[in-house]
Amino acid sequence: MNAIFQRRSIRKYEDKPVPDEAVRQILRAGMAAPSAGNAQEWEFILCRDKEKMAKIMEMHEYAFALKTAPLAVLVCGNAQREVYPGEDWWVQDCAAATQNMLVEAADLGIGSLWLGIHPIEKRIRMMREIFRLPEHIHPFSLVALGYASKEKEPIDRYEPGWVHEEQF
Ligand SMILES: Cc1cc2nc3c(=O)[nH]c(=O)nc-3n(C[C@H](O)[C@H](O)[C@H](O)COP(=O)(O)O)c2cc1C
């Protein structure tokens, strides 16, 4: 539970790779997420190539964290794995997988950042091009991973006014 509150968006990383074992564990956490009809409509593309990251930073105005991130994982939905075709549950499946990855990273002492891709058309197009995605693979989020250059405080955003009993 602590990892949920410790997780913060990290936008500056140390020049130090994420160990393979930790990467596997973070991916395992992603794949442990709940999914509609247990369809597990996700795919994960690992990117360590700084040239690709530079291209992404050119077109994504909020991706400067990639300047220092040693690793980014593109989380994609695979429409061919849908059990309810055309209903696009992959969006929610990928969101659950992304969040699981961030929390697992925090638990391992690894910093992370969720970079939004879906539903911004320009970003989707660029990801398709850079990572050579076929039609049925939908880029959803890019997760930057690495060791934080500076720790951030855990956060509690509990807002009692946003909780409603029985009706709004
Ligand atoms: C769907 C989504 C898209 C996001 N996209 C970006 C992004 O493109 N660039 C970025 O720096 N942060 C991005 N963030 C991170 C948010 O800015 C961050 O979660 C928020 O400011 C709260 O801070 P915290 O994560 O440290 O608690 C995104 C978060 C979500 C959930």
Short mmCIF file of C-alpha atoms and ligand atoms in Angstrom, two decimals:
data_model
loop_
_atom_site.label_atom_id
_atom_site.label_comp_id
_atom_site.label_asym_id
_atom_site.label_seq_id
_atom_site.Cartn_x
_atom_site.Cartn_y
_atom_site.Cartn_z
CA MET A 1 0.00 0.00 0.00
CA ASN A 2 2.81 2.46 0.79
CA ALA A 3 4.07 2.24 -2.77
CA ILE A 4 0.79 3.78 -3.95
CA PHE A 5 1.45 6.90 -1.90
CA GLN A 6 5.20 6.92 -2.52
CA ARG A 7 4.76 6.86 -6.29
CA ARG A 8 5.36 10.32 -7.74
CA SER A 9 6.02 11.52 -11.26
CA ILE A 10 9.80 11.63 -11.76
CA ARG A 11 11.06 13.84 -14.57
CA LYS A 12 14.82 13.75 -13.90
CA TYR A 13 16.79 10.53 -13.62
CA GLU A 14 20.29 9.43 -12.66
CA ASP A 15 22.58 8.13 -15.39
CA LYS A 16 22.12 4.52 -14.27
CA PRO A 17 20.32 1.65 -16.03
CA VAL A 18 17.32 -0.17 -14.56
CA PRO A 19 18.41 -3.79 -13.87
CA ASP A 20 16.81 -6.39 -16.17
CA GLU A 21 15.30 -8.23 -13.22
CA ALA A 22 13.52 -5.04 -12.07
CA VAL A 23 12.27 -4.38 -15.62
CA ARG A 24 10.83 -7.90 -15.74
CA GLN A 25 9.16 -7.44 -12.37
CA ILE A 26 7.60 -4.13 -13.47
CA LEU A 27 6.29 -5.79 -16.66
CA ARG A 28 5.00 -8.71 -14.61
CA ALA A 29 3.08 -6.20 -12.46
CA GLY A 30 1.66 -4.60 -15.61
CA MET A 31 0.45 -7.97 -16.86
CA ALA A 32 -1.10 -8.73 -13.45
CA ALA A 33 -3.61 -5.90 -13.95
CA PRO A 34 -7.34 -6.58 -14.22
CA SER A 35 -8.68 -6.53 -17.78
CA ALA A 36 -12.13 -6.64 -19.37
CA GLY A 37 -13.12 -10.27 -19.90
CA ASN A 38 -9.55 -11.10 -18.79
CA ALA A 39 -8.55 -10.36 -22.39
CA GLN A 40 -5.16 -8.90 -21.36
CA GLU A 41 -5.10 -6.76 -24.48
CA TRP A 42 -1.65 -5.29 -23.84
CA GLU A 43 1.76 -5.30 -25.48
CA PHE A 44 4.92 -3.63 -24.15
CA ILE A 45 7.73 -2.17 -26.26
CA LEU A 46 11.00 -1.44 -24.45
CA CYS A 47 12.92 1.59 -25.66
CA ARG A 48 16.45 2.43 -24.58
CA ASP A 49 17.41 4.19 -27.82
CA LYS A 50 18.17 7.86 -27.10
CA GLU A 51 17.59 8.76 -30.78
CA LYS A 52 14.03 7.47 -30.60
CA MET A 53 13.53 9.33 -27.31
CA ALA A 54 14.83 12.55 -28.92
CA LYS A 55 12.29 12.13 -31.74
CA ILE A 56 9.51 11.66 -29.20
CA MET A 57 10.59 14.80 -27.31
CA GLU A 58 10.46 16.80 -30.57
CA MET A 59 6.76 16.17 -31.05
CA HIS A 60 5.51 15.55 -27.48
CA GLU A 61 5.57 18.85 -25.61
CA TYR A 62 5.54 17.23 -22.14
CA ALA A 63 8.12 14.49 -22.69
CA PHE A 64 11.27 16.27 -21.51
CA ALA A 65 11.73 13.57 -18.84
CA LEU A 66 13.05 11.37 -21.66
CA LYS A 67 16.18 13.52 -21.75
CA THR A 68 17.49 11.61 -18.73
CA ALA A 69 15.32 8.45 -18.58
CA PRO A 70 17.40 5.33 -19.32
CA LEU A 71 14.31 3.35 -20.32
CA ALA A 72 10.80 3.96 -21.60
CA VAL A 73 8.10 1.34 -22.10
CA LEU A 74 5.40 1.93 -24.69
CA VAL A 75 2.20 0.32 -23.45
CA CYS A 76 -0.06 -0.63 -26.37
CA GLY A 77 -3.46 -2.20 -26.79
CA ASN A 78 -3.78 -5.19 -29.12
CA ALA A 79 -7.19 -5.02 -30.82
CA GLN A 80 -6.82 -8.57 -32.12
CA ARG A 81 -7.05 -9.83 -28.55
CA GLU A 82 -10.37 -8.10 -27.84
CA VAL A 83 -13.12 -10.35 -26.52
CA TYR A 84 -15.74 -7.66 -27.16
CA PRO A 85 -14.68 -6.44 -30.63
CA GLY A 86 -15.14 -2.75 -31.32
CA GLU A 87 -15.76 -1.80 -27.70
CA ASP A 88 -12.20 -0.58 -27.11
CA TRP A 89 -11.77 -2.01 -23.62
CA TRP A 90 -8.04 -2.05 -24.38
CA VAL A 91 -7.97 1.59 -23.25
CA GLN A 92 -8.96 0.68 -19.72
CA ASP A 93 -6.87 -2.50 -19.70
CA CYS A 94 -3.79 -0.48 -20.66
CA ALA A 95 -4.53 2.17 -18.03
CA ALA A 96 -4.72 -0.50 -15.34
CA ALA A 97 -1.47 -2.09 -16.58
CA THR A 98 0.26 1.30 -16.68
CA GLN A 99 -0.73 2.15 -13.12
CA ASN A 100 0.38 -1.27 -11.86
CA MET A 101 3.78 -0.69 -13.46
CA LEU A 102 4.19 2.69 -11.77
CA VAL A 103 3.28 1.29 -8.37
CA GLU A 104 5.57 -1.73 -8.75
CA ALA A 105 8.42 0.56 -9.82
CA ALA A 106 7.86 2.67 -6.68
CA ASP A 107 7.93 -0.49 -4.57
CA LEU A 108 11.31 -1.38 -6.11
CA GLY A 109 12.69 2.11 -5.44
CA ILE A 110 12.58 3.00 -9.14
CA GLY A 111 11.18 6.31 -10.36
CA SER A 112 8.62 6.49 -13.15
CA LEU A 113 6.46 8.78 -15.22
CA TRP A 114 3.24 8.20 -17.17
CA LEU A 115 3.51 10.05 -20.49
CA GLY A 116 0.14 10.43 -22.15
CA ILE A 117 -0.19 9.20 -25.74
CA HIS A 118 -3.81 8.09 -26.29
CA PRO A 119 -6.06 9.90 -27.35
CA ILE A 120 -3.85 12.63 -28.89
CA GLU A 121 -3.81 11.91 -32.65
CA LYS A 122 -0.44 13.53 -33.31
CA ARG A 123 1.24 11.45 -30.62
CA ILE A 124 -0.47 8.25 -31.77
CA ARG A 125 0.70 8.83 -35.35
CA MET A 126 4.28 9.49 -34.24
CA MET A 127 4.41 6.39 -32.03
CA ARG A 128 3.07 4.30 -34.91
CA GLU A 129 5.88 5.57 -37.09
CA ILE A 130 8.75 5.38 -34.58
CA PHE A 131 7.87 1.91 -33.27
CA ARG A 132 6.51 0.51 -36.56
CA LEU A 133 3.16 -0.45 -35.10
CA PRO A 134 0.74 -2.44 -37.25
CA GLU A 135 -2.89 -1.22 -37.52
CA HIS A 136 -4.27 -3.37 -34.71
CA ILE A 137 -1.68 -2.18 -32.17
CA HIS A 138 -2.76 1.04 -30.42
CA PRO A 139 -0.17 3.08 -28.52
CA PHE A 140 -1.64 4.05 -25.15
CA SER A 141 1.03 5.40 -22.77
CA LEU A 142 4.76 5.71 -22.52
CA VAL A 143 6.20 4.83 -19.10
CA ALA A 144 9.58 6.40 -18.34
CA LEU A 145 11.63 4.46 -15.79
CA GLY A 146 14.89 5.12 -13.96
CA TYR A 147 16.44 6.08 -10.66
CA ALA A 148 15.18 9.48 -9.49
CA SER A 149 17.84 12.16 -9.37
CA LYS A 150 15.90 13.62 -6.43
CA GLU A 151 13.32 11.87 -4.26
CA LYS A 152 9.84 13.39 -4.00
CA GLU A 153 7.65 13.33 -0.89
CA PRO A 154 4.78 10.82 -0.75
CA ILE A 155 1.44 12.51 -1.32
CA ASP A 156 -2.04 12.21 0.19
CA ARG A 157 -4.76 13.82 -1.90
CA TYR A 158 -7.75 12.49 0.02
CA GLU A 159 -10.60 14.91 -0.54
CA PRO A 160 -13.65 14.12 1.62
CA GLY A 161 -15.84 16.53 -0.39
CA TRP A 162 -15.51 14.26 -3.44
CA VAL A 163 -17.03 11.27 -1.65
CA HIS A 164 -20.81 10.93 -1.82
CA GLU A 165 -23.15 8.67 0.12
CA GLU A 166 -25.80 6.95 -1.96
CA GLN A 167 -26.43 9.91 -4.33
CA PHE A 168 -24.55 12.94 -5.65
C1 LIG B 1 -3.07 9.96 -18.40
C2 LIG B 1 -1.87 10.69 -17.86
C3 LIG B 1 -1.06 11.38 -18.74
C4 LIG B 1 0.08 12.05 -18.27
N1 LIG B 1 0.92 12.63 -19.19
C5 LIG B 1 2.04 13.25 -18.76
C6 LIG B 1 2.97 13.77 -19.71
O1 LIG B 1 2.77 13.67 -20.91
N2 LIG B 1 4.08 14.38 -19.23
C7 LIG B 1 4.35 14.49 -17.89
O2 LIG B 1 5.39 15.05 -17.53
N3 LIG B 1 3.48 13.98 -16.96
C8 LIG B 1 2.36 13.35 -17.36
N4 LIG B 1 1.50 12.77 -16.45
C9 LIG B 1 1.82 12.85 -15.02
C10 LIG B 1 0.93 13.87 -14.27
O3 LIG B 1 1.31 15.17 -14.62
C11 LIG B 1 1.09 13.62 -12.76
O4 LIG B 1 0.63 12.33 -12.45
C12 LIG B 1 0.32 14.62 -11.91
O5 LIG B 1 0.87 15.93 -12.06
C13 LIG B 1 0.34 14.28 -10.41
O6 LIG B 1 1.66 14.19 -9.91
P1 LIG B 1 2.24 12.83 -9.27
O7 LIG B 1 2.20 11.78 -10.35
O8 LIG B 1 3.64 13.14 -8.84
O9 LIG B 1 1.37 12.43 -8.13
C14 LIG B 1 0.38 12.09 -16.88
C15 LIG B 1 -0.45 11.38 -16.01
C16 LIG B 1 -1.55 10.68 -16.49
C17 LIG B 1 -2.39 9.87 -15.52
#
